[in-house]
Amino acid sequence: PPSNNGSTHQVIDMDELEDSHNDEASSSSSSSSSSTPNVVVKVLSSADELQAVARLRAQAYYAEDRSRFADSFKKQFAAQEAASLRQRTSASNGRPQLSACLVALQPGTVKVLGCIDIRLPQTSTGMRAAGVPEDDAAGCYLLNVVVAEDWRGQGIGKALMRAAMSQAVHVWGALRLYTHVEADNEVASALYRSCGFRAHSSEEKYASALSLGRLVLLMASAEDAPAVQDTLFKQKQ
């Protein structure tokens, strides 16, 4: 299987994005078009959560693999991701913490329903976050959004996005947030727009992305991030 060290592979909950797209198209006078999911979003803080995230990403990465090697690939991917995630989200031997991972838990349990990664801004780590324009030391990058298959379509992906935006700005001092989306994926684009993201027009290499079917770099500003008290995000105590 491919290496997933510092993966940029993004798994999106398409049922949930479809709901977001439909909500955006509905009457703006309805304030209850999207209900708040019953989950707790927090910073990954235990070995069990780390292993659960790794397994969740392995399942998503090989969701379409029906070969007899699929289970073996999933186990190998999960082991690689667990080791990589542990390294990325901790500081050791003079190396700074480069990423943060948030998990969505079923209330009252330790069951991991979803996750998202934040590549921390250069102003916090001293190293530029991959995916962020080279001239933006205060930018962070959001990636690896995954929601467990049985829990999709309930707004968990959007809750993770909003919580990640909030933590990136209010905890890590990011001034801008970036992510990528496939140019022809209108449904995913609708979700990102609902979170305040828009095309980063200064990136000339993405100008013709729509016609070429390429990835488009999106950006949101710190002002687009929800206040901490307005999200389900809870910092690790």
Coordinates of C-alpha atoms in Angstrom, one line a residue:
P1 CA 0.0 0.0 0.0
P2 CA 1.1 3.6 -0.5
S3 CA 2.9 5.4 2.3
N4 CA 0.6 7.6 4.4
N5 CA 3.3 9.5 6.3
G6 CA 2.0 13.0 6.7
S7 CA -0.8 12.1 4.3
T8 CA -2.6 14.7 2.3
H9 CA -5.4 12.3 1.4
Q10 CA -8.7 13.7 2.4
V11 CA -11.8 11.6 3.0
I12 CA -15.0 13.5 2.8
D13 CA -18.4 12.3 4.2
M14 CA -20.3 12.7 0.9
D15 CA -23.8 12.1 2.4
E16 CA -23.1 14.9 4.9
L17 CA -21.8 17.2 2.2
E18 CA -25.0 16.5 0.2
D19 CA -27.0 17.6 3.2
S20 CA -24.9 20.8 3.5
H21 CA -25.4 21.5 -0.2
N22 CA -29.2 21.0 0.2
D23 CA -29.2 23.3 3.2
E24 CA -27.4 26.0 1.3
A25 CA -30.0 25.8 -1.4
S26 CA -32.9 26.0 1.0
S27 CA -34.6 29.2 2.3
S28 CA -32.2 31.3 4.3
S29 CA -35.0 32.3 6.7
S30 CA -34.9 28.8 8.2
S31 CA -32.4 28.8 11.1
S32 CA -32.8 25.1 11.8
S33 CA -31.8 23.7 8.4
S34 CA -28.8 22.0 9.9
S35 CA -29.0 20.4 13.4
T36 CA -26.1 20.3 15.8
P37 CA -24.7 16.7 15.9
N38 CA -24.7 15.0 19.3
V39 CA -20.9 14.5 19.6
V40 CA -18.0 15.8 21.6
V41 CA -15.1 17.2 19.6
K42 CA -11.8 17.2 21.5
V43 CA -8.0 17.0 21.0
L44 CA -6.7 13.5 20.5
S45 CA -5.3 12.6 23.9
S46 CA -4.9 8.8 24.4
A47 CA -3.3 5.8 22.8
D48 CA -6.7 4.2 22.3
E49 CA -8.0 7.3 20.4
L50 CA -4.8 7.3 18.3
Q51 CA -5.3 3.7 17.3
A52 CA -9.0 4.3 16.6
V53 CA -8.1 7.2 14.3
A54 CA -5.6 5.1 12.4
R55 CA -8.1 2.3 11.9
L56 CA -10.8 4.7 10.8
R57 CA -8.5 6.2 8.2
A58 CA -7.4 2.8 7.0
Q59 CA -11.0 1.7 6.5
A60 CA -11.8 4.9 4.6
Y61 CA -8.6 4.7 2.4
Y62 CA -9.4 1.2 1.3
A63 CA -13.2 1.4 1.3
E64 CA -13.4 0.5 -2.4
D65 CA -10.7 -2.3 -2.3
R66 CA -12.4 -5.7 -2.7
S67 CA -9.2 -7.6 -3.3
R68 CA -8.1 -10.5 -1.0
F69 CA -5.2 -8.3 0.2
A70 CA -7.5 -5.5 1.5
D71 CA -7.4 -6.5 5.1
S72 CA -3.6 -6.8 5.0
F73 CA -3.4 -3.4 3.4
K74 CA -5.6 -1.9 6.0
K75 CA -3.6 -3.3 8.9
Q76 CA -0.3 -2.0 7.3
F77 CA -1.8 1.4 6.6
A78 CA -3.2 1.7 10.2
A79 CA 0.2 0.8 11.7
Q80 CA 2.0 3.4 9.6
E81 CA -0.6 6.0 10.3
A82 CA -0.5 5.4 14.0
A83 CA 3.3 5.8 14.1
S84 CA 3.2 8.9 11.8
L85 CA 0.3 10.5 13.7
R86 CA 2.1 9.9 17.1
Q87 CA 5.2 11.7 15.7
R88 CA 3.3 14.6 14.1
T89 CA 1.3 15.4 17.1
S90 CA 4.0 15.4 19.7
A91 CA 7.3 17.2 20.4
S92 CA 10.4 15.1 21.0
N93 CA 14.2 15.4 20.8
G94 CA 14.0 19.1 20.0
R95 CA 11.5 18.5 17.2
P96 CA 8.4 20.7 17.5
Q97 CA 4.8 19.4 17.4
L98 CA 3.9 19.8 13.7
S99 CA 0.2 18.8 13.8
A100 CA -2.9 18.5 16.0
C101 CA -5.6 15.9 15.6
L102 CA -9.2 16.4 16.8
V103 CA -11.6 13.5 17.3
A104 CA -15.4 13.4 17.5
L105 CA -16.6 11.1 20.3
Q106 CA -20.0 9.7 21.0
P107 CA -21.1 11.4 24.2
G108 CA -20.5 9.4 27.3
T109 CA -18.2 6.9 25.5
V110 CA -14.7 6.6 24.1
K111 CA -16.0 5.7 20.6
V112 CA -14.3 7.7 17.9
L113 CA -16.8 8.7 15.2
G114 CA -14.6 11.0 13.2
C115 CA -11.3 13.0 13.0
I116 CA -9.5 15.8 11.4
D117 CA -5.8 17.0 11.3
I118 CA -4.4 20.5 11.6
R119 CA -1.0 21.3 10.2
L120 CA 0.2 24.0 12.6
P121 CA 1.4 27.4 11.4
Q122 CA 5.1 28.2 11.0
T123 CA 4.7 30.9 13.7
S124 CA 4.1 28.1 16.2
T125 CA 6.5 25.4 14.9
G126 CA 9.3 27.2 13.1
M127 CA 8.5 25.1 10.0
R128 CA 6.2 25.9 7.1
A129 CA 3.1 23.7 7.0
A130 CA 2.8 21.7 3.8
G131 CA -0.1 23.0 1.7
V132 CA 0.2 26.6 2.9
P133 CA 1.6 29.2 0.5
E134 CA 5.3 29.8 1.1
D135 CA 4.9 33.4 2.0
D136 CA 2.3 32.8 4.8
A137 CA 4.0 31.9 8.1
A138 CA 0.7 32.3 10.0
G139 CA -1.3 29.9 7.9
C140 CA -2.4 26.4 8.9
Y141 CA -3.7 23.6 6.8
L142 CA -6.7 21.3 7.5
L143 CA -6.8 17.8 6.1
N144 CA -7.7 14.1 6.7
V145 CA -11.4 14.6 7.5
V146 CA -12.9 11.2 8.1
V147 CA -16.3 10.2 9.5
A148 CA -17.2 6.6 10.4
E149 CA -19.5 5.1 7.8
D150 CA -22.4 4.4 10.1
W151 CA -22.3 8.0 11.4
R152 CA -22.3 9.9 8.2
G153 CA -25.0 12.4 7.2
Q154 CA -25.3 13.8 10.8
G155 CA -23.1 16.9 10.5
I156 CA -20.1 15.5 12.2
G157 CA -17.7 16.4 9.4
K158 CA -18.8 20.1 9.6
A159 CA -18.5 20.0 13.4
L160 CA -15.0 18.8 13.0
M161 CA -14.1 21.5 10.5
R162 CA -15.5 24.2 12.6
A163 CA -13.8 23.0 15.7
A164 CA -10.5 22.6 13.8
M165 CA -10.8 26.2 12.6
S166 CA -11.5 27.4 16.1
Q167 CA -8.5 25.6 17.6
A168 CA -6.2 26.7 14.8
V169 CA -7.0 30.3 15.4
H170 CA -7.6 30.6 19.1
V171 CA -5.1 28.0 20.4
W172 CA -2.3 28.0 17.7
G173 CA -2.6 31.6 16.5
A174 CA -3.3 31.0 12.9
L175 CA -4.4 34.0 10.9
R176 CA -5.5 32.1 7.8
L177 CA -6.7 28.5 7.2
Y178 CA -6.2 26.5 4.0
T179 CA -7.5 23.3 2.5
H180 CA -7.8 21.8 -1.0
V181 CA -10.9 20.7 -2.9
E182 CA -11.4 19.0 -6.3
A183 CA -12.4 21.8 -8.7
D184 CA -15.5 19.9 -10.0
N185 CA -16.7 18.8 -6.6
E186 CA -19.6 21.2 -6.1
V187 CA -21.0 19.5 -3.0
A188 CA -17.7 19.6 -1.1
S189 CA -17.2 23.2 -2.2
A190 CA -20.6 24.0 -0.7
L191 CA -19.5 22.7 2.7
Y192 CA -16.3 24.7 2.7
R193 CA -18.1 27.8 1.6
S194 CA -20.5 27.3 4.5
C195 CA -17.5 27.3 6.8
G196 CA -16.1 30.5 5.3
F197 CA -13.6 29.1 2.8
R198 CA -13.2 30.6 -0.7
A199 CA -10.8 30.2 -3.6
H200 CA -7.3 31.6 -3.0
S201 CA -7.1 33.7 -6.1
S202 CA -3.5 34.7 -5.7
E203 CA -2.4 31.1 -6.5
E204 CA -2.1 31.5 -10.3
K205 CA -1.4 27.8 -10.8
Y206 CA -5.0 27.1 -9.7
A207 CA -6.6 29.6 -12.0
S208 CA -7.5 27.1 -14.7
A209 CA -8.3 24.3 -12.2
L210 CA -11.9 24.0 -13.1
S211 CA -11.3 23.2 -16.7
L212 CA -8.4 20.9 -15.9
G213 CA -10.1 19.0 -13.1
R214 CA -7.4 19.8 -10.7
L215 CA -7.3 20.7 -7.0
V216 CA -8.2 24.2 -5.9
L217 CA -6.6 25.8 -2.9
L218 CA -9.2 27.3 -0.6
M219 CA -8.6 29.9 2.2
A220 CA -10.6 31.2 5.2
S221 CA -9.5 34.0 7.5
A222 CA -9.2 34.0 11.3
E223 CA -12.5 36.0 11.4
D224 CA -14.3 33.1 9.8
A225 CA -13.3 30.7 12.7
P226 CA -16.1 30.2 15.3
A227 CA -15.5 31.5 18.8
V228 CA -14.4 28.7 21.1
Q229 CA -17.7 28.8 23.1
D230 CA -19.7 28.5 19.8
T231 CA -18.3 25.1 18.9
L232 CA -18.4 21.6 20.5
F233 CA -14.6 21.8 20.8
K234 CA -13.1 21.0 24.1
Q235 CA -9.4 21.4 24.8
K236 CA -7.5 18.6 26.4
Q237 CA -7.3 19.3 30.1

